[in-house]
Amino acid sequence: VINTIAKLAKTCTLRLTVSKLYFILSDKVANGGVSMWCELCQGNFFDEFQMEGVAAEHNEIYLELVPENLSRALKTAQSAKAVKIKLTNKHCPCLRVAVELPSLSSSSRIVTHDIPVGVIPRRLWNDFREPSVPDFDVSIYLPTLKTMKSVVERMKNLSNSIVIEANLRGEMNLKIETDLVSVTTHFKDLGNPPWASEDGCQSPAQDGDLERVAEARIDIRKLQQLLAGQQVNPTKALCNIVSQRIVHFILLHEDVSLQYFIPALA
Amino acid sequence: MPLSTQPSGSGEPYVLTASLDNARHLSSLLRAVHFRDHATCFATANGIRVTVEDAKCIQANAFIQAEIFQEFSVQEESVTFRINLSVLLDCLTIFGTSSLPGTSTALRMCYRGYGYPLMLFLEEGGVVTVCKINTQEPDELLDFDFCSTKVVNKIILQSEGLREAFAELDMTSEVLQITMSPDKPYFRLSTFGNAGSAHLDYPRDSDLMEAFHCNQTQTNRYKISLLKPSTKALALSCKVSIRTDAQGFLSLQYMIRNEDGQICFVEYYCCPDEDITEAE
């Protein structure tokens, strides 16, 4: 998980609650407007989990960290017997990752990494709220990520922006167009996820609805970054498109959910 | 893959139509000549020739004969256009370059004629990609006038013998010197780099030597930076023929066997380096 986050964000916020961990990136200009929300249940990853928040009513901790540092520390843990992560505050707040490695002698080796983190004060916690699902025009399941990854990588050599177009018949097109060349890839039979509407009943697709097409032009590098970070096929992968505004990707694995928002280019 | 390629309404047929079940048969050959961005495509009923040139002294040609294609039709005597080879390769490999067993990309190529873009239809696993690549005026191509009657020296080698040598050429040397002779050292590759000179000799009775026809001792030097790209063609090939003529012009012909066992050719022509050529 950390490797995927590290590929997507240089710095992000880690929010710890009693039951879950969240990696958050909010849509500031510095990110090119991209925002990310990644959620995982601590029970699926940790045998032991203890935390104490700022105060009883707000039993949460918000930290700012560079995921690449955490990723590098965890690389040492590939063949570890055990890994312990502690939040300490010696001269400055740090995440101390202690990795117990197997060794030939009876006593094991322990490698410790101290990763500096910033503690985010409670008054700023509102900046990191869970983003709501936008009012999308079309929602569609993504094609096999491997194929999508190959196509987008090649298209990245040819153009800076890509248009994602999809309809309610389970069809999606990826298009690029430059002076030299235009390339369109057509995906079919993808399926559209059913979303229950606000008033509790699913509105049946009207004939007119089936014709609805949504499209957005986004920075191709951001899309490629997202796809490159997916090493394993997600259990579910879909995207919601708000025409000309934003594309919202939802990738679900067994223990992790990742939401990624890419804004449309002007 | 029955894709309708009739343009709507105009009734004009395509001057070039070609279908290939496995696009790799084309893309791997084109990669072997891809050392500049632009290439000239020349198609006749016999097949397609793709030419890339550099510095007015080197020319590489990839020949894909009509028999390689499942369908091939050229409506005029010849069709020529210039195209961006990097873009063409990106499109041909749109579904990725790794060859998984059993999967291949099917290709259909159509060209309406002068001024029209080249259309590519690629399909893999039910996903279809359509590409429209703009074409340009073809350039004048160099004519090396290299014909078999003028050949002075000729050697045919099995490629595996040369592969390592070419991959490890001392690139700090400005030139690659090729000596071919009926007497020792028979066939020698030399470089003169920062660390010193290196000589690689191939005896005429070596197992790798398939044919040895040297009439005159010739030593010629060629700019190494121009010849280095030929390593790609060498890597794909099973045999290579090395020929020189009286002026020291070099012809390298690579015989390449594709995944289906069909044979294609790639050739490189190179001028000798002006200042230092001697024919002893």
XYZ file of C-alpha atoms in Angstrom:
546
model
C 0.000 0.000 0.000
C 2.711 2.438 1.014
C 4.476 1.898 -2.288
C 1.351 2.890 -4.190
C 0.882 6.023 -2.088
C 4.522 6.927 -2.447
C 4.149 6.847 -6.216
C 1.147 9.141 -6.091
C 2.139 11.797 -3.560
C 5.319 13.458 -2.387
C 3.805 14.452 0.926
C 0.555 13.380 2.412
C -1.401 13.313 5.589
C -1.781 10.192 7.694
C -4.841 10.139 9.879
C -5.016 7.532 12.593
C -8.189 6.537 14.328
C -8.854 3.604 16.591
C -10.043 1.427 13.758
C -8.644 2.865 10.565
C -5.703 4.479 8.846
C -6.222 7.068 6.191
C -3.723 8.491 3.704
C -5.000 11.807 2.457
C -3.937 14.271 -0.155
C -6.133 17.298 -0.588
C -6.590 19.180 -3.806
C -4.182 22.031 -3.525
C -2.698 23.753 -6.536
C 0.694 22.281 -5.689
C -0.646 18.810 -6.553
C -2.088 19.988 -9.808
C -5.500 19.765 -8.264
C -5.309 16.036 -7.724
C -6.648 14.660 -4.475
C -6.538 11.253 -2.946
C -8.223 9.369 -0.129
C -6.941 5.970 0.848
C -8.559 4.034 3.655
C -7.549 0.832 5.395
C -8.668 -1.110 8.426
C -5.848 -1.416 10.913
C -7.064 -4.855 11.943
C -6.154 -6.251 8.525
C -2.565 -5.194 8.808
C -1.528 -5.007 12.442
C -1.563 -7.607 15.190
C -1.365 -4.915 17.822
C -2.600 -1.386 17.533
C -2.615 1.156 20.313
C -3.223 4.807 20.018
C -4.290 7.744 22.040
C -5.532 10.826 20.317
C -5.371 14.433 21.263
C -8.325 14.193 23.557
C -11.003 11.671 24.401
C -13.643 13.139 22.083
C -11.178 13.420 19.252
C -9.348 10.158 19.475
C -7.372 10.740 16.310
C -3.899 11.730 15.240
C -3.068 13.607 12.043
C 0.493 13.448 10.776
C 2.162 14.921 7.756
C 4.769 12.674 6.202
C 6.739 11.850 3.089
C 5.478 8.423 2.030
C 8.680 7.662 0.111
C 10.578 7.614 3.430
C 8.152 5.160 4.929
C 8.284 3.064 1.785
C 12.058 2.854 1.929
C 11.988 1.889 5.577
C 9.489 -0.849 4.899
C 11.648 -2.217 2.094
C 13.998 -3.478 4.775
C 11.061 -5.370 6.158
C 10.609 -7.607 3.126
C 11.920 -10.666 4.931
C 11.411 -9.514 8.479
C 10.238 -11.524 11.447
C 8.369 -8.587 12.892
C 7.871 -4.869 12.368
C 6.945 -2.353 15.012
C 5.935 1.208 14.273
C 5.905 3.790 17.069
C 5.230 7.461 17.150
C 7.876 9.065 19.294
C 8.870 12.584 20.138
C 12.550 12.907 20.931
C 13.836 16.145 19.459
C 11.036 16.216 16.973
C 8.137 13.915 16.244
C 9.128 10.761 14.386
C 7.661 7.509 13.260
C 10.089 4.956 14.488
C 10.019 1.777 12.407
C 11.813 -1.084 14.112
C 12.376 -4.098 11.883
C 13.429 -7.375 13.420
C 15.440 -9.331 10.887
C 16.273 -13.002 10.976
C 19.924 -13.694 11.528
C 22.163 -16.723 11.790
C 22.959 -16.229 15.444
C 20.346 -16.703 18.133
C 19.885 -13.010 18.828
C 18.065 -11.194 16.041
C 19.145 -7.949 14.453
C 16.974 -4.904 14.765
C 17.144 -2.159 12.177
C 15.525 1.123 13.158
C 14.380 3.885 10.855
C 13.315 7.247 12.208
C 11.008 9.052 9.841
C 10.345 12.679 10.682
C 6.693 13.618 10.639
C 4.785 16.769 11.251
C 1.952 16.722 13.720
C -1.061 18.509 12.341
C -2.918 20.587 14.914
C -6.616 19.987 15.494
C -7.659 23.317 14.047
C -6.509 22.164 10.626
C -8.266 18.782 10.763
C -11.186 20.137 8.763
C -8.943 20.440 5.712
C -8.851 16.676 5.549
C -12.425 15.613 5.428
C -13.503 12.660 3.361
C -14.398 13.927 -0.091
C -17.934 13.287 -1.172
C -18.732 11.391 -4.328
C -19.337 14.060 -6.940
C -22.547 14.402 -8.871
C -21.287 12.424 -11.809
C -22.659 12.123 -15.312
C -21.493 8.594 -15.984
C -20.137 5.870 -13.763
C -18.381 2.943 -15.393
C -16.170 0.016 -14.432
C -12.593 0.323 -15.612
C -11.163 -2.097 -18.182
C -8.391 -4.557 -17.257
C -5.786 -2.326 -15.669
C -2.958 -4.033 -17.480
C -4.368 -3.134 -20.890
C -5.284 0.340 -19.746
C -1.771 0.814 -18.373
C -0.084 -0.209 -21.671
C -2.311 2.004 -23.764
C -1.950 5.060 -21.527
C 1.818 4.625 -21.348
C 2.117 4.655 -25.137
C -0.273 7.580 -25.420
C 1.843 9.475 -22.921
C 4.677 9.468 -25.504
C 2.382 11.105 -28.010
C 0.390 13.689 -26.083
C 0.185 15.599 -22.800
C -3.540 15.301 -22.335
C -6.021 12.503 -22.766
C -9.791 12.485 -23.069
C -11.749 9.851 -21.154
C -15.188 9.344 -22.612
C -17.767 6.875 -21.355
C -21.456 6.089 -21.681
C -24.062 4.064 -19.865
C -23.779 1.150 -22.278
C -20.519 0.068 -20.713
C -18.376 1.656 -23.412
C -15.316 3.765 -22.747
C -12.975 5.529 -25.155
C -9.519 6.894 -24.435
C -8.553 9.521 -26.984
C -5.546 11.654 -27.767
C -5.210 14.118 -30.579
C -2.196 16.146 -31.650
C -0.921 17.699 -34.879
C 0.932 14.524 -35.719
C -1.507 11.830 -34.799
C -4.827 10.949 -33.253
C -5.385 7.678 -31.436
C -8.607 6.320 -29.963
C -8.899 3.107 -27.979
C -12.396 1.605 -27.625
C -13.313 -0.551 -24.653
C -16.646 -2.396 -24.652
C -18.787 -4.457 -22.294
C -17.335 -2.826 -19.206
C -20.573 -2.548 -17.280
C -21.895 0.428 -15.341
C -22.015 0.151 -11.565
C -25.450 0.623 -10.024
C -25.617 3.552 -7.601
C -28.601 3.882 -5.332
C -29.974 7.402 -5.659
C -30.666 9.740 -2.756
C -34.292 8.878 -2.273
C -33.463 5.265 -1.685
C -34.744 3.761 -4.925
C -32.638 3.008 -7.947
C -33.891 5.001 -10.889
C -34.244 2.679 -13.857
C -32.186 3.808 -16.820
C -34.462 5.669 -19.172
C -33.929 5.269 -22.884
C -32.580 8.777 -23.025
C -30.141 7.949 -20.221
C -28.466 5.183 -22.159
C -27.317 7.742 -24.687
C -25.734 9.940 -22.048
C -22.013 10.380 -22.658
C -19.587 12.025 -20.297
C -16.116 13.138 -21.179
C -13.233 14.951 -19.539
C -9.741 15.915 -20.694
C -7.114 15.249 -18.054
C -3.337 15.399 -17.688
C -2.113 12.061 -19.023
C 0.819 11.859 -16.609
C -1.514 11.896 -13.598
C -3.527 9.038 -15.044
C -0.374 7.119 -15.840
C 0.918 7.641 -12.277
C -2.280 6.238 -10.845
C -2.202 3.185 -13.099
C 1.511 2.579 -12.651
C 1.030 2.428 -8.902
C -1.403 -0.475 -9.167
C 0.746 -3.568 -8.933
C -2.083 -5.986 -8.236
C -5.490 -6.139 -9.903
C -8.075 -4.495 -7.670
C -11.225 -6.386 -6.688
C -13.258 -3.534 -8.101
C -12.165 -0.577 -10.163
C -14.447 2.114 -11.483
C -14.529 5.746 -12.342
C -17.118 8.485 -12.165
C -16.929 11.227 -14.741
C -18.317 14.711 -14.333
C -18.177 16.103 -17.855
C -15.450 18.702 -18.306
C -14.905 18.903 -14.543
C -13.364 15.952 -12.823
C -12.758 12.206 -12.994
C -13.143 10.269 -9.771
C -11.449 6.869 -9.596
C -12.345 4.265 -6.984
C -10.087 1.236 -6.615
C -11.026 -1.410 -4.091
C -8.720 -4.139 -2.912
C -9.520 -6.607 -0.181
C -8.236 -4.498 2.660
C -7.697 -1.098 1.089
C -9.864 1.400 -0.698
C -8.311 4.165 -2.757
C -10.101 7.167 -4.219
C -8.291 9.449 -6.611
C -9.627 12.653 -8.139
C -8.120 14.112 -11.306
C -9.497 17.498 -12.354
C -10.206 18.241 -15.989
C -7.823 20.535 -17.859
C -9.110 23.954 -18.739
C -10.956 -9.402 -38.104
C -13.558 -8.059 -40.488
C -13.418 -4.315 -40.026
C -15.195 -2.263 -42.603
C -12.678 -0.010 -44.229
C -14.821 1.498 -46.932
C -14.760 5.256 -46.448
C -18.223 6.681 -46.248
C -19.560 8.034 -49.491
C -16.418 8.852 -51.434
C -16.140 5.436 -53.090
C -12.380 5.909 -53.410
C -10.491 2.765 -52.687
C -7.409 2.816 -50.469
C -4.178 2.760 -52.479
C -2.593 0.603 -49.812
C -4.342 -1.979 -47.652
C -2.558 -4.523 -45.508
C -3.609 -6.908 -42.736
C -1.343 -8.677 -40.315
C -2.414 -11.141 -37.606
C 0.564 -10.330 -35.452
C 1.658 -6.697 -35.472
C 4.959 -7.687 -33.898
C 6.086 -9.045 -37.280
C 6.143 -5.433 -38.409
C 7.053 -3.552 -35.233
C 10.162 -5.604 -34.411
C 11.579 -5.026 -37.897
C 10.858 -1.327 -37.768
C 12.596 -1.061 -34.402
C 15.717 -2.497 -36.012
C 15.951 0.595 -38.232
C 14.625 3.160 -35.778
C 17.552 5.535 -35.242
C 15.909 8.698 -36.485
C 12.366 9.962 -36.027
C 11.394 9.975 -39.673
C 11.196 7.207 -42.229
C 10.150 6.868 -45.828
C 7.723 4.084 -46.676
C 7.739 2.678 -50.160
C 5.114 0.111 -51.070
C 4.694 -1.933 -54.224
C 2.867 -5.161 -54.935
C 5.958 -6.954 -53.632
C 5.753 -5.507 -50.162
C 6.847 -2.553 -48.074
C 10.290 -1.041 -47.678
C 10.906 1.365 -44.801
C 14.012 3.546 -45.101
C 15.749 5.638 -42.438
C 18.762 7.830 -43.158
C 21.208 9.928 -41.173
C 23.966 12.415 -41.919
C 23.819 11.614 -45.624
C 26.107 8.683 -44.963
C 24.039 5.921 -43.534
C 20.852 4.294 -44.731
C 18.882 1.464 -43.211
C 16.138 -0.432 -44.997
C 13.622 -2.869 -43.591
C 11.865 -5.105 -46.113
C 8.553 -6.675 -45.292
C 7.448 -8.667 -48.286
C 3.806 -9.081 -49.250
C 3.784 -12.774 -48.240
C 4.245 -11.852 -44.582
C 0.857 -10.143 -44.576
C -2.451 -11.994 -44.432
C -3.827 -9.443 -46.860
C -1.834 -7.039 -48.994
C -2.997 -4.839 -51.824
C -1.394 -1.863 -53.549
C -3.605 -0.160 -56.124
C -0.942 1.924 -57.844
C 2.463 0.968 -59.166
C 4.059 2.332 -56.070
C 3.007 4.268 -53.031
C 5.481 6.462 -51.166
C 5.149 8.665 -48.108
C 7.213 9.982 -45.238
C 6.056 9.306 -41.706
C 7.160 9.794 -38.100
C 8.600 6.386 -37.227
C 8.554 6.976 -33.459
C 4.827 7.699 -33.602
C 4.224 4.714 -35.872
C 6.049 2.417 -33.462
C 4.154 3.783 -30.448
C 0.903 3.047 -32.256
C 1.903 -0.435 -33.398
C 2.850 -1.309 -29.827
C -0.116 0.427 -28.200
C -1.066 -2.711 -26.307
C 2.402 -3.135 -24.900
C 5.671 -4.643 -26.022
C 5.912 -7.771 -23.914
C 4.865 -10.818 -25.859
C 2.637 -13.028 -23.742
C 2.279 -16.457 -25.260
C -0.982 -16.701 -27.147
C -1.770 -13.018 -27.279
C -1.004 -10.901 -30.264
C -2.197 -7.655 -31.687
C -3.954 -7.830 -35.035
C -3.266 -4.961 -37.439
C -4.980 -3.458 -40.437
C -3.263 -0.598 -42.266
C -4.976 1.644 -44.814
C -3.708 4.585 -46.825
C -5.904 6.687 -49.120
C -3.029 8.305 -50.977
C -1.109 11.544 -51.210
C -2.010 13.978 -48.475
C -4.063 11.519 -46.417
C -3.043 10.168 -43.027
C -2.057 6.540 -42.526
C -4.843 4.686 -40.710
C -4.052 1.854 -38.346
C -6.640 -0.440 -36.761
C -5.206 -2.555 -33.962
C -7.074 -5.161 -31.960
C -6.140 -7.261 -28.983
C -8.488 -9.144 -26.690
C -11.596 -7.390 -27.983
C -10.188 -3.897 -27.484
C -9.808 -1.835 -30.651
C -7.479 1.113 -31.152
C -7.742 3.383 -34.178
C -4.765 5.592 -35.123
C -4.510 8.312 -37.713
C -0.929 9.324 -38.403
C -0.194 12.299 -40.614
C 2.071 11.676 -43.586
C 4.466 13.993 -45.354
C 6.178 14.497 -48.701
C 8.736 11.790 -49.221
C 12.359 12.975 -49.259
C 14.967 12.195 -51.878
C 16.683 9.061 -50.716
C 20.395 8.343 -51.039
C 21.334 5.874 -53.731
C 24.316 3.882 -52.687
C 24.454 2.158 -56.050
C 25.670 -0.950 -54.351
C 25.211 -3.886 -56.644
C 26.524 -7.409 -56.433
C 28.790 -7.032 -59.460
C 30.831 -4.353 -57.783
C 31.398 -6.210 -54.545
C 35.064 -6.693 -53.733
C 34.835 -8.565 -50.454
C 32.003 -10.577 -48.958
C 31.598 -12.532 -45.758
C 28.547 -14.269 -44.327
C 28.635 -14.869 -40.606
C 26.296 -16.335 -38.085
C 25.004 -13.410 -36.067
C 25.690 -14.898 -32.675
C 29.388 -14.513 -33.368
C 29.106 -10.782 -33.824
C 26.468 -9.912 -31.260
C 28.724 -9.670 -28.256
C 31.363 -7.811 -30.215
C 28.912 -5.168 -31.376
C 27.235 -4.808 -28.024
C 30.612 -4.130 -26.397
C 32.124 -1.831 -29.002
C 34.319 0.807 -27.446
C 32.167 3.865 -27.957
C 34.986 6.220 -27.017
C 36.468 5.361 -30.389
C 35.252 7.599 -33.180
C 35.499 4.926 -35.798
C 34.998 1.250 -36.350
C 37.673 -0.111 -38.627
C 36.844 -3.177 -40.678
C 39.593 -5.166 -42.355
C 38.731 -7.891 -44.830
C 41.457 -9.850 -46.542
C 42.198 -13.127 -48.298
C 45.217 -13.370 -45.968
C 45.547 -12.946 -42.231
C 43.850 -11.426 -40.309
C 40.960 -12.358 -42.703
C 38.269 -10.416 -40.862
C 39.137 -7.905 -38.161
C 37.095 -5.343 -36.250
C 39.129 -2.577 -34.613
C 38.408 0.373 -32.382
C 40.720 3.134 -31.147
C 39.346 4.537 -27.944
C 40.543 6.315 -24.824
C 41.727 3.114 -23.224
C 43.677 2.030 -26.300
C 42.979 0.064 -29.430
C 41.048 -3.165 -29.524
C 41.135 -5.753 -32.301
C 38.761 -8.635 -32.769
C 39.756 -11.253 -35.316
C 37.592 -13.894 -36.958
C 39.513 -16.682 -38.699
C 38.210 -17.814 -42.068
C 37.788 -21.380 -40.956
C 35.769 -20.488 -37.878
C 32.470 -22.360 -37.329
C 30.635 -19.082 -37.472
C 31.855 -18.280 -40.961
C 29.269 -19.422 -43.487
C 30.889 -17.942 -46.557
C 34.188 -16.189 -47.142
C 34.863 -14.503 -50.468
C 37.635 -11.942 -50.080
C 39.597 -10.957 -53.149
C 41.493 -7.936 -51.965
C 42.806 -6.672 -48.674
C 40.652 -3.741 -47.651
C 40.714 -1.649 -44.515
C 37.944 0.876 -44.097
C 36.832 3.073 -41.262
C 33.256 4.027 -40.502
C 31.890 6.454 -37.935
C 31.008 4.234 -35.011
C 28.075 6.372 -33.902
C 26.403 5.749 -37.257
C 26.895 1.999 -37.166
C 25.923 1.451 -33.545
C 22.159 1.358 -34.285
C 22.744 -1.660 -36.532
C 23.265 -3.620 -33.322
C 19.460 -3.781 -33.022
C 19.177 -5.495 -36.379
C 22.043 -7.802 -35.457
C 20.289 -8.807 -32.242
C 17.213 -9.955 -34.170
C 19.011 -11.723 -36.962
C 20.362 -15.211 -37.445
C 22.835 -14.409 -40.223
C 24.601 -11.318 -41.504
C 26.367 -10.655 -44.778
C 29.117 -8.052 -44.820
C 30.160 -6.656 -48.191
C 32.386 -3.823 -49.358
C 32.925 -2.341 -52.799
C 35.910 -0.634 -54.384
C 35.060 2.725 -52.770
C 34.865 1.209 -49.327
C 31.098 1.490 -49.050
C 29.775 -1.027 -46.584
C 26.672 -3.141 -46.911
C 25.380 -5.116 -43.947
C 22.475 -7.434 -44.706
C 20.662 -9.095 -41.829
C 18.488 -12.164 -42.254
C 15.750 -12.105 -39.648
C 13.426 -14.975 -38.843
C 10.152 -13.879 -37.207
C 8.008 -15.718 -34.642
C 6.286 -17.695 -37.397
C 9.545 -18.688 -39.034
C 9.183 -16.326 -41.979
C 12.290 -14.581 -43.290
C 12.683 -10.822 -43.631
C 15.681 -8.666 -44.408
C 17.118 -5.508 -42.962
C 20.094 -3.840 -44.567
C 22.400 -1.020 -43.550
C 24.557 0.904 -46.006
C 27.373 3.110 -44.749
C 29.904 5.448 -46.363
C 33.499 5.168 -45.265
C 34.810 7.937 -43.035
C 36.214 10.508 -45.478
C 39.632 11.408 -44.104
C 41.175 8.094 -43.482
C 40.173 5.436 -45.970
C 42.983 3.404 -47.557
C 42.642 0.463 -49.866
C 45.993 -1.214 -49.529
